Structures are given as C-alpha cells and as structure tokens.
mmCIF file of C-alpha atoms and ligand atoms in Angstrom:
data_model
loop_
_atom_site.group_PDB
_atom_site.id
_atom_site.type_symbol
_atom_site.label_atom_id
_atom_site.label_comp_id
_atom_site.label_asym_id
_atom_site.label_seq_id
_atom_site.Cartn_x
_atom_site.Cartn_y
_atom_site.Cartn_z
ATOM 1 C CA UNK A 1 -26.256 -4.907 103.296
ATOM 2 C CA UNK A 2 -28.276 -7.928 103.758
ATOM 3 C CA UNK A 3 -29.209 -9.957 100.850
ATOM 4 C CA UNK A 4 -33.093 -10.474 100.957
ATOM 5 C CA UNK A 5 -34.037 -12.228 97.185
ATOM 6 C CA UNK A 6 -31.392 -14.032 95.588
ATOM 7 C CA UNK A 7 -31.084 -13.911 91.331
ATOM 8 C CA UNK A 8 -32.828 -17.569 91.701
ATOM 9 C CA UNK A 9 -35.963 -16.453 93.676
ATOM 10 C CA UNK A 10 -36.530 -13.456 91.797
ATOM 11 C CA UNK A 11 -36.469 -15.322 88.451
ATOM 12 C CA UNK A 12 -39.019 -17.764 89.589
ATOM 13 C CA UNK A 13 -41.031 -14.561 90.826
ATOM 14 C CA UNK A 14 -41.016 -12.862 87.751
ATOM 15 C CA UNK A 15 -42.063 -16.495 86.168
ATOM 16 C CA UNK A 16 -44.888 -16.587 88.359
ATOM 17 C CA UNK A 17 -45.982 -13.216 87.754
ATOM 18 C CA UNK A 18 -45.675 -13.314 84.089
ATOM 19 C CA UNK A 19 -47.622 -16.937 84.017
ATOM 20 C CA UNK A 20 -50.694 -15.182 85.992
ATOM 21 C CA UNK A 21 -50.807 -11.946 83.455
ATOM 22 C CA UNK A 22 -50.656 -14.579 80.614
ATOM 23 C CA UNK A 23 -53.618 -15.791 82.154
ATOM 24 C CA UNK A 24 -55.123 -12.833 82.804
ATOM 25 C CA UNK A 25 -54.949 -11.604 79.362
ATOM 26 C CA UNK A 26 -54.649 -14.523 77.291
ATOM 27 C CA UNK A 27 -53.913 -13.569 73.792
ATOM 28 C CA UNK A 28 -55.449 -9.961 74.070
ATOM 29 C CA UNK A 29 -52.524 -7.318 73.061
ATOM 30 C CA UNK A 30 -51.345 -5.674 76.024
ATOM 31 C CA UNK A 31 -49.495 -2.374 76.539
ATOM 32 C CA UNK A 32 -47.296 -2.604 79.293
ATOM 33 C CA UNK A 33 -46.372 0.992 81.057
ATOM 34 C CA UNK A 34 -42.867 0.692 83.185
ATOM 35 C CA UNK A 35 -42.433 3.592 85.944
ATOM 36 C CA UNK A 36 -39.266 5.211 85.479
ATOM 37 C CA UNK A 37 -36.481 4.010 86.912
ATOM 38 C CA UNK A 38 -36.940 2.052 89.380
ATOM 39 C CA UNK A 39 -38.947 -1.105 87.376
ATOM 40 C CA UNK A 40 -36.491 -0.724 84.454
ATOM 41 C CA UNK A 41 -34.969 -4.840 85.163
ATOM 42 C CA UNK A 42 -38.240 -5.944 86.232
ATOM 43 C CA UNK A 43 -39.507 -4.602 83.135
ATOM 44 C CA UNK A 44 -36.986 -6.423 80.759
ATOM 45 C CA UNK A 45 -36.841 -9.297 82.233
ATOM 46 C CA UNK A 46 -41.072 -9.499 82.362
ATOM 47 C CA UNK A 47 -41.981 -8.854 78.426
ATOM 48 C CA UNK A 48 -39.483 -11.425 77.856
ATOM 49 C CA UNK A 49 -41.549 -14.042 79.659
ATOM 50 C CA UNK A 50 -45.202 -12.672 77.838
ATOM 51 C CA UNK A 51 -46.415 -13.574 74.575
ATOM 52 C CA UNK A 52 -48.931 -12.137 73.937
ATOM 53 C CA UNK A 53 -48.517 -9.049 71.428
ATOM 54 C CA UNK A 54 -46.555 -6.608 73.063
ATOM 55 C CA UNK A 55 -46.647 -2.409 73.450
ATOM 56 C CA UNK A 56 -43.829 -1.334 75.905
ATOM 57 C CA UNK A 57 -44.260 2.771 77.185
ATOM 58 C CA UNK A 58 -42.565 4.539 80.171
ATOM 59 C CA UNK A 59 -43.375 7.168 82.022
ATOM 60 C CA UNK A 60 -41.083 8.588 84.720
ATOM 61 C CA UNK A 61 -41.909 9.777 88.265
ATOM 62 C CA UNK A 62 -40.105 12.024 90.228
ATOM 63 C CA UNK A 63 -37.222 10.298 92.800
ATOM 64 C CA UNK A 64 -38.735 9.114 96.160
ATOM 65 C CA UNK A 65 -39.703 11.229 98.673
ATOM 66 C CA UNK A 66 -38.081 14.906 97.397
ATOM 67 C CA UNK A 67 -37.236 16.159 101.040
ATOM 68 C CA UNK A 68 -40.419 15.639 102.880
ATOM 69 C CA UNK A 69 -42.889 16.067 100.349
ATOM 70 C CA UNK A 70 -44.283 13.743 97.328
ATOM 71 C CA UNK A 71 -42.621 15.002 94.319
ATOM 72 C CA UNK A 72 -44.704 15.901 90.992
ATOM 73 C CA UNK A 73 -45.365 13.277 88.551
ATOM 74 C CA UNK A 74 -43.748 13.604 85.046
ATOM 75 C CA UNK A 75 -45.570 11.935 82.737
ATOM 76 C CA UNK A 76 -45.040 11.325 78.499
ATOM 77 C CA UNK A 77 -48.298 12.634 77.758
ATOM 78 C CA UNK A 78 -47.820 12.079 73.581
ATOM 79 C CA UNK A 79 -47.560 8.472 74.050
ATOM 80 C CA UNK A 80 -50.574 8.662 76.482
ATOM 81 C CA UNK A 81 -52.742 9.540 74.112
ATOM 82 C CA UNK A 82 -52.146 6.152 72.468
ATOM 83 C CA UNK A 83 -53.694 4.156 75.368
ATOM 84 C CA UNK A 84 -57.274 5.069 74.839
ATOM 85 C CA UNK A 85 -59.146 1.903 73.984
ATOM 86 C CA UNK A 86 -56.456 -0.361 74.845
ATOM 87 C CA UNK A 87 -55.727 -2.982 77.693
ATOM 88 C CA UNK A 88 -52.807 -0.992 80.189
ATOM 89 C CA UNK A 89 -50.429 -2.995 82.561
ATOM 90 C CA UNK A 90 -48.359 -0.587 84.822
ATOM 91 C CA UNK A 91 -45.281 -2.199 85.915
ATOM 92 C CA UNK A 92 -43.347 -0.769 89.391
ATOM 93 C CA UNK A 93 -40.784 -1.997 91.172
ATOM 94 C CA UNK A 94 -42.238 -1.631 95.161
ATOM 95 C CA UNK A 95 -45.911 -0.484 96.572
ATOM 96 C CA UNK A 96 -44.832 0.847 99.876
ATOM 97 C CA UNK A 97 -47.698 3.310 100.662
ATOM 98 C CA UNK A 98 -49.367 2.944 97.184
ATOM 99 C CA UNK A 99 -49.941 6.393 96.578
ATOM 100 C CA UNK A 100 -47.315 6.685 93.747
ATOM 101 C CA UNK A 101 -49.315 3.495 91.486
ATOM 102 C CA UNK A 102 -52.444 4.926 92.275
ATOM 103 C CA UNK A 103 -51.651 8.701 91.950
ATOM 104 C CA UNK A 104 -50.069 7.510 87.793
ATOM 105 C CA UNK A 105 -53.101 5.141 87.299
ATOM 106 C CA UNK A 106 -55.422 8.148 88.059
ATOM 107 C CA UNK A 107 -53.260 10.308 85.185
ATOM 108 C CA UNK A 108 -53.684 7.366 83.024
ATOM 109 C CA UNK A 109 -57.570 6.818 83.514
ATOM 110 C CA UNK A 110 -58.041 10.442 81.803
ATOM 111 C CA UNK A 111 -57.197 8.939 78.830
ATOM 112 C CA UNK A 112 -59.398 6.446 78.858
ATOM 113 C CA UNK A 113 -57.789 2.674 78.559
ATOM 114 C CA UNK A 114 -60.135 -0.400 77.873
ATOM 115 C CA UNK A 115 -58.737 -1.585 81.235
ATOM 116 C CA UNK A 116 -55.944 -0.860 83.613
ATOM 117 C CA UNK A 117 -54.542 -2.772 86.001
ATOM 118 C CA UNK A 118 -50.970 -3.064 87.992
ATOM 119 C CA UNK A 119 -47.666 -5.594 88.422
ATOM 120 C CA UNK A 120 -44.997 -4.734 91.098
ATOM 121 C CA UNK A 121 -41.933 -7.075 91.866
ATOM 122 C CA UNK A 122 -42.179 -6.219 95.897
ATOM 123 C CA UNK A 123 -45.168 -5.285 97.805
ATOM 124 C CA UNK A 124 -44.390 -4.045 101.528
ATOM 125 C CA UNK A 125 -46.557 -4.889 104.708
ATOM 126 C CA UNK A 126 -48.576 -2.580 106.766
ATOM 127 C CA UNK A 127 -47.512 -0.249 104.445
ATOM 128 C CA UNK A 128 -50.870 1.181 102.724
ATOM 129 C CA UNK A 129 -52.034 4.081 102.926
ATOM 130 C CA UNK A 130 -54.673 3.573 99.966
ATOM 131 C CA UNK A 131 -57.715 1.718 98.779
ATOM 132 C CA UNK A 132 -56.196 0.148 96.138
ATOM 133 C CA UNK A 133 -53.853 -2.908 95.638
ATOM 134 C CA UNK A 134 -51.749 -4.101 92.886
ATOM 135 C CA UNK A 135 -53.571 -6.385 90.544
ATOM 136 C CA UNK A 136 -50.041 -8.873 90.326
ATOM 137 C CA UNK A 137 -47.597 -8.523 92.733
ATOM 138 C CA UNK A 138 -43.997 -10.523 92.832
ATOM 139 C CA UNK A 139 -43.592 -10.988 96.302
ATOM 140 C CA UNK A 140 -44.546 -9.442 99.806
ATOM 141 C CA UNK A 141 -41.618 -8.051 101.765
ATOM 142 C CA UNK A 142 -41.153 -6.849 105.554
ATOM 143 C CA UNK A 143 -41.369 -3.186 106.049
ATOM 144 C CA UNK A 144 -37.158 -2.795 105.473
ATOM 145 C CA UNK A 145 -35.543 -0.363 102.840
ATOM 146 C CA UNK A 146 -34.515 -2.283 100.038
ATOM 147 C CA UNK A 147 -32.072 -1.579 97.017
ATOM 148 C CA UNK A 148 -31.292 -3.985 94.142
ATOM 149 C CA UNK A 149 -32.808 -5.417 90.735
ATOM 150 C CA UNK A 150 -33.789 -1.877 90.017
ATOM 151 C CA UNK A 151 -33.988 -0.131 93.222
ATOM 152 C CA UNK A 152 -31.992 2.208 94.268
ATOM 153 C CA UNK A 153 -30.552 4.598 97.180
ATOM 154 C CA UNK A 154 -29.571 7.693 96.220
ATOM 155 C CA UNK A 155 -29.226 6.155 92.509
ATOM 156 C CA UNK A 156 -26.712 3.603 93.382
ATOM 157 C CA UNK A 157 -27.349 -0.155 93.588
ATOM 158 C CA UNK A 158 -30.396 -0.430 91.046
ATOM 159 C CA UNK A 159 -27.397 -3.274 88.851
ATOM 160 C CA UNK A 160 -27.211 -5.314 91.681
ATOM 161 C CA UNK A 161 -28.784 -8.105 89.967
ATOM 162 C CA UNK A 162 -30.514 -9.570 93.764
ATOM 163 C CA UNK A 163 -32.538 -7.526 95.794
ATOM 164 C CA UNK A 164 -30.345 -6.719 99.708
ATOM 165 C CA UNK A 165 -32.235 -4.676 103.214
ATOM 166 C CA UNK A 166 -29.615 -1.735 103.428
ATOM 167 C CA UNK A 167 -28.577 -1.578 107.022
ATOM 168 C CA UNK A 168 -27.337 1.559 109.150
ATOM 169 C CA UNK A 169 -23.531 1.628 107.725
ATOM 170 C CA UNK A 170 -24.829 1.324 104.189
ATOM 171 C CA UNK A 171 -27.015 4.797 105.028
ATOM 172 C CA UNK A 172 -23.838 6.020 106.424
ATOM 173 C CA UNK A 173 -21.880 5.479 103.250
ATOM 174 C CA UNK A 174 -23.718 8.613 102.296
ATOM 175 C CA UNK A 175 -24.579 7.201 98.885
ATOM 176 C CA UNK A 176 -21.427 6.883 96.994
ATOM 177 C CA UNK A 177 -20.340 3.159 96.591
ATOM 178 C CA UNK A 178 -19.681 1.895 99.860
ATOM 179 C CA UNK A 179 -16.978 -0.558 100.687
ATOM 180 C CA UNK A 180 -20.224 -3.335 101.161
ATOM 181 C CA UNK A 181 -21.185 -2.874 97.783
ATOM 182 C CA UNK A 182 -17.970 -2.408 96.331
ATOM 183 C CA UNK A 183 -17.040 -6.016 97.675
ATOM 184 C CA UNK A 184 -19.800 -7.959 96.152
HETATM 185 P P1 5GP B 1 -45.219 4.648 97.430
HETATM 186 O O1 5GP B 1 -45.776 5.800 96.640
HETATM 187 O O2 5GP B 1 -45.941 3.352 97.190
HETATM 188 O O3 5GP B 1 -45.107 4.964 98.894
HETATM 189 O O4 5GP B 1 -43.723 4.487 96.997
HETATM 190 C C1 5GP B 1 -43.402 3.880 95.803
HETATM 191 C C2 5GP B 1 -42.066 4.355 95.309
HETATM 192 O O5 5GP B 1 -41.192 4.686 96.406
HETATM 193 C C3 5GP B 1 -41.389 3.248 94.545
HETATM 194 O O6 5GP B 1 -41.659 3.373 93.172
HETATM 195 C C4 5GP B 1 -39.933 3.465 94.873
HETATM 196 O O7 5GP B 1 -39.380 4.358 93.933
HETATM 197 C C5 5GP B 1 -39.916 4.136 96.235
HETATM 198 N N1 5GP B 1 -39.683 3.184 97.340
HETATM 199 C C6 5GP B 1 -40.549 2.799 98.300
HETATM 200 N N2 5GP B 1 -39.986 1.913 99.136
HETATM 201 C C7 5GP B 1 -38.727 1.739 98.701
HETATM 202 C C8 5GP B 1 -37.618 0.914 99.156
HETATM 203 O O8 5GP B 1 -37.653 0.153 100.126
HETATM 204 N N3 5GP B 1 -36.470 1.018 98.419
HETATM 205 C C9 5GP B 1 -36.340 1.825 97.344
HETATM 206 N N4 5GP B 1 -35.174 1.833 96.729
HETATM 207 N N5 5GP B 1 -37.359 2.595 96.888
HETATM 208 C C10 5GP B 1 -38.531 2.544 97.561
HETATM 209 MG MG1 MG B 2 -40.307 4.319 91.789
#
C-alpha cells in the first residue's frame, strides 16, 4: 500500500473545500446529501467546517462495479421528497467515470431542488466518461485504485484515516486484512 494523502493534506483539503461552498452559498441553508458509504468521513468531517444552517440526508448506492455491470441505485425516497424547493449539495468520496454522481443527481432532479450541485474529496484523471463535473472537488488524483478516509476494497480500509494507492499484493490479500494494513 502506498500512502498517497496524508491526515495533514486531507484536512487542509476538506478546509479548502468547505471555505469555497461557504462562499458559494453564503448564509443560504443548505441540505447536504452524503452517498452511502463511501463519503461517510468526508461527510463528518465537512459539516463540521460549514456554518451555514445545516440539513444532513444519505442515500446509499449499490457497491462498485457488481461483477461487470453498474449496480442499481438505492435511494431513501421519503426523505427525497423533502428536497423540493431547497438548495442540494451531494457529497461523494471519488468521480472516477462520473456516471454514479450524475446517474443520483438525475434521481434527485425529479424532485425538484432549488439548485443542485456536487463536492467529492478525489476526482480521477482521464477518467470521464460524462458531461458533467463536480461543482467542488478536494483534490485531483492519478488514475490508481485508492482505499482510505472512506474508501474501501472489498469493505476494508474505509478507517484508515489517510488515503494509500493499493498495489498488486494488497489485491492479492483477497480482501481480508492484509499483513500491510494490519502493520500500520
Ligand atoms: P464512477 O461512477 O464515477 O465511475 O464511480 C464512483 C464510485 O466508484 C465511487 O463512489 C466509489 O464508490 C467507486 N470508486 C471509483 N474509483 C474508486 C477507487 O479508486 N477506490 C475506491 N475504493 N472506490 C472507487
Ligand atoms: Mg461510492
């Protein structure tokens, strides 16, 4: 495993991030939408930094790429309901091909939000396969598989509190926790 964004960087990240929706939105209330699991520190750590007033929702996606194909979408629709009229962040952890942001902000548009935009921590390059981007993202990464603050592989690693590029052995570990993570 090799350590990519140390606890230090991604604090100032999430700073950053949370100083440009601030500015964005000013004193407006906000609801902030978290997708399910993987933006669960991200999120915590974020609506501590905002201060504006504050409507935290989640909605929960399937787990990446079910065997080949894109698994359905799982969406809280009670709470959805609720959005209509109201300024919408959606808060991911990674926008690798996009399709997953912009396949939940197209379920959330039926329901018709004031405005919706997005925040992810890690954006990947030459990754898109879409026409939209993220309206605040944390920071751009190389095209690697990454695990950490949130992330995970195979559900391990999201409490490592930095985010770490797995590398072959790590994939070889098979998903339990391997010796490399064991030893951090
Ligand atoms: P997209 O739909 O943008 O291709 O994929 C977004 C989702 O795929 C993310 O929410 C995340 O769950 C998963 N994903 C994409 N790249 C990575 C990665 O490098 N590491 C991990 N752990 N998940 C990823
Ligand atoms: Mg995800």
């Amino acid at each position: 495993m090799k350590p990519l964004l140390s606890e230090d960087a991604l604090r100032e990240g999430v700073a950053r991030m949370a100083l440009r929706i601030g500015e964005a939105y000013g004193d407006r209330p906000l609801t902030i939408v978290g997708i399910m699991t993987g933006s669960l520190i991200l999120l915590a750590d974020l609506i501590r930094r905002l201060r504006m007033p504050l409507r935290v929702g989640l909605v929960q996606t399937s787990s990446y790429r079910e065997g080949t194909s894109r698994g359905a979408l799982r969406i809280n629709a009670e709470w959805m309901l609720d959005i209509r009229g109201r300024d919408v962040l959606l808060v991911d952890d990674i926008f690798d091909t996009g399709h997953t942001l912009v396949e939940v902000m197209r379920r959330m548009d039926a329901f018709e939000p004031a405005s919706l935009r997005s925040a992810v921590l890690l954006r990947k390059q030459d990754r898109c396969e879409v026409d939209r981007q993220p309206d605040f993202v944390g920071f751009d990464i190389p095209d690697r598989f990454v695990v950490g603050y949130g992330l995970d592989y195979r559900d391990q690693y999201r409490n490592l509190p930095f985010v770490a590029e797995l590398e072959s052995s790590d994939l070889s570990a098979g998903g339990g926790p391997s010796s490399s993570c064991a030893s951090r």
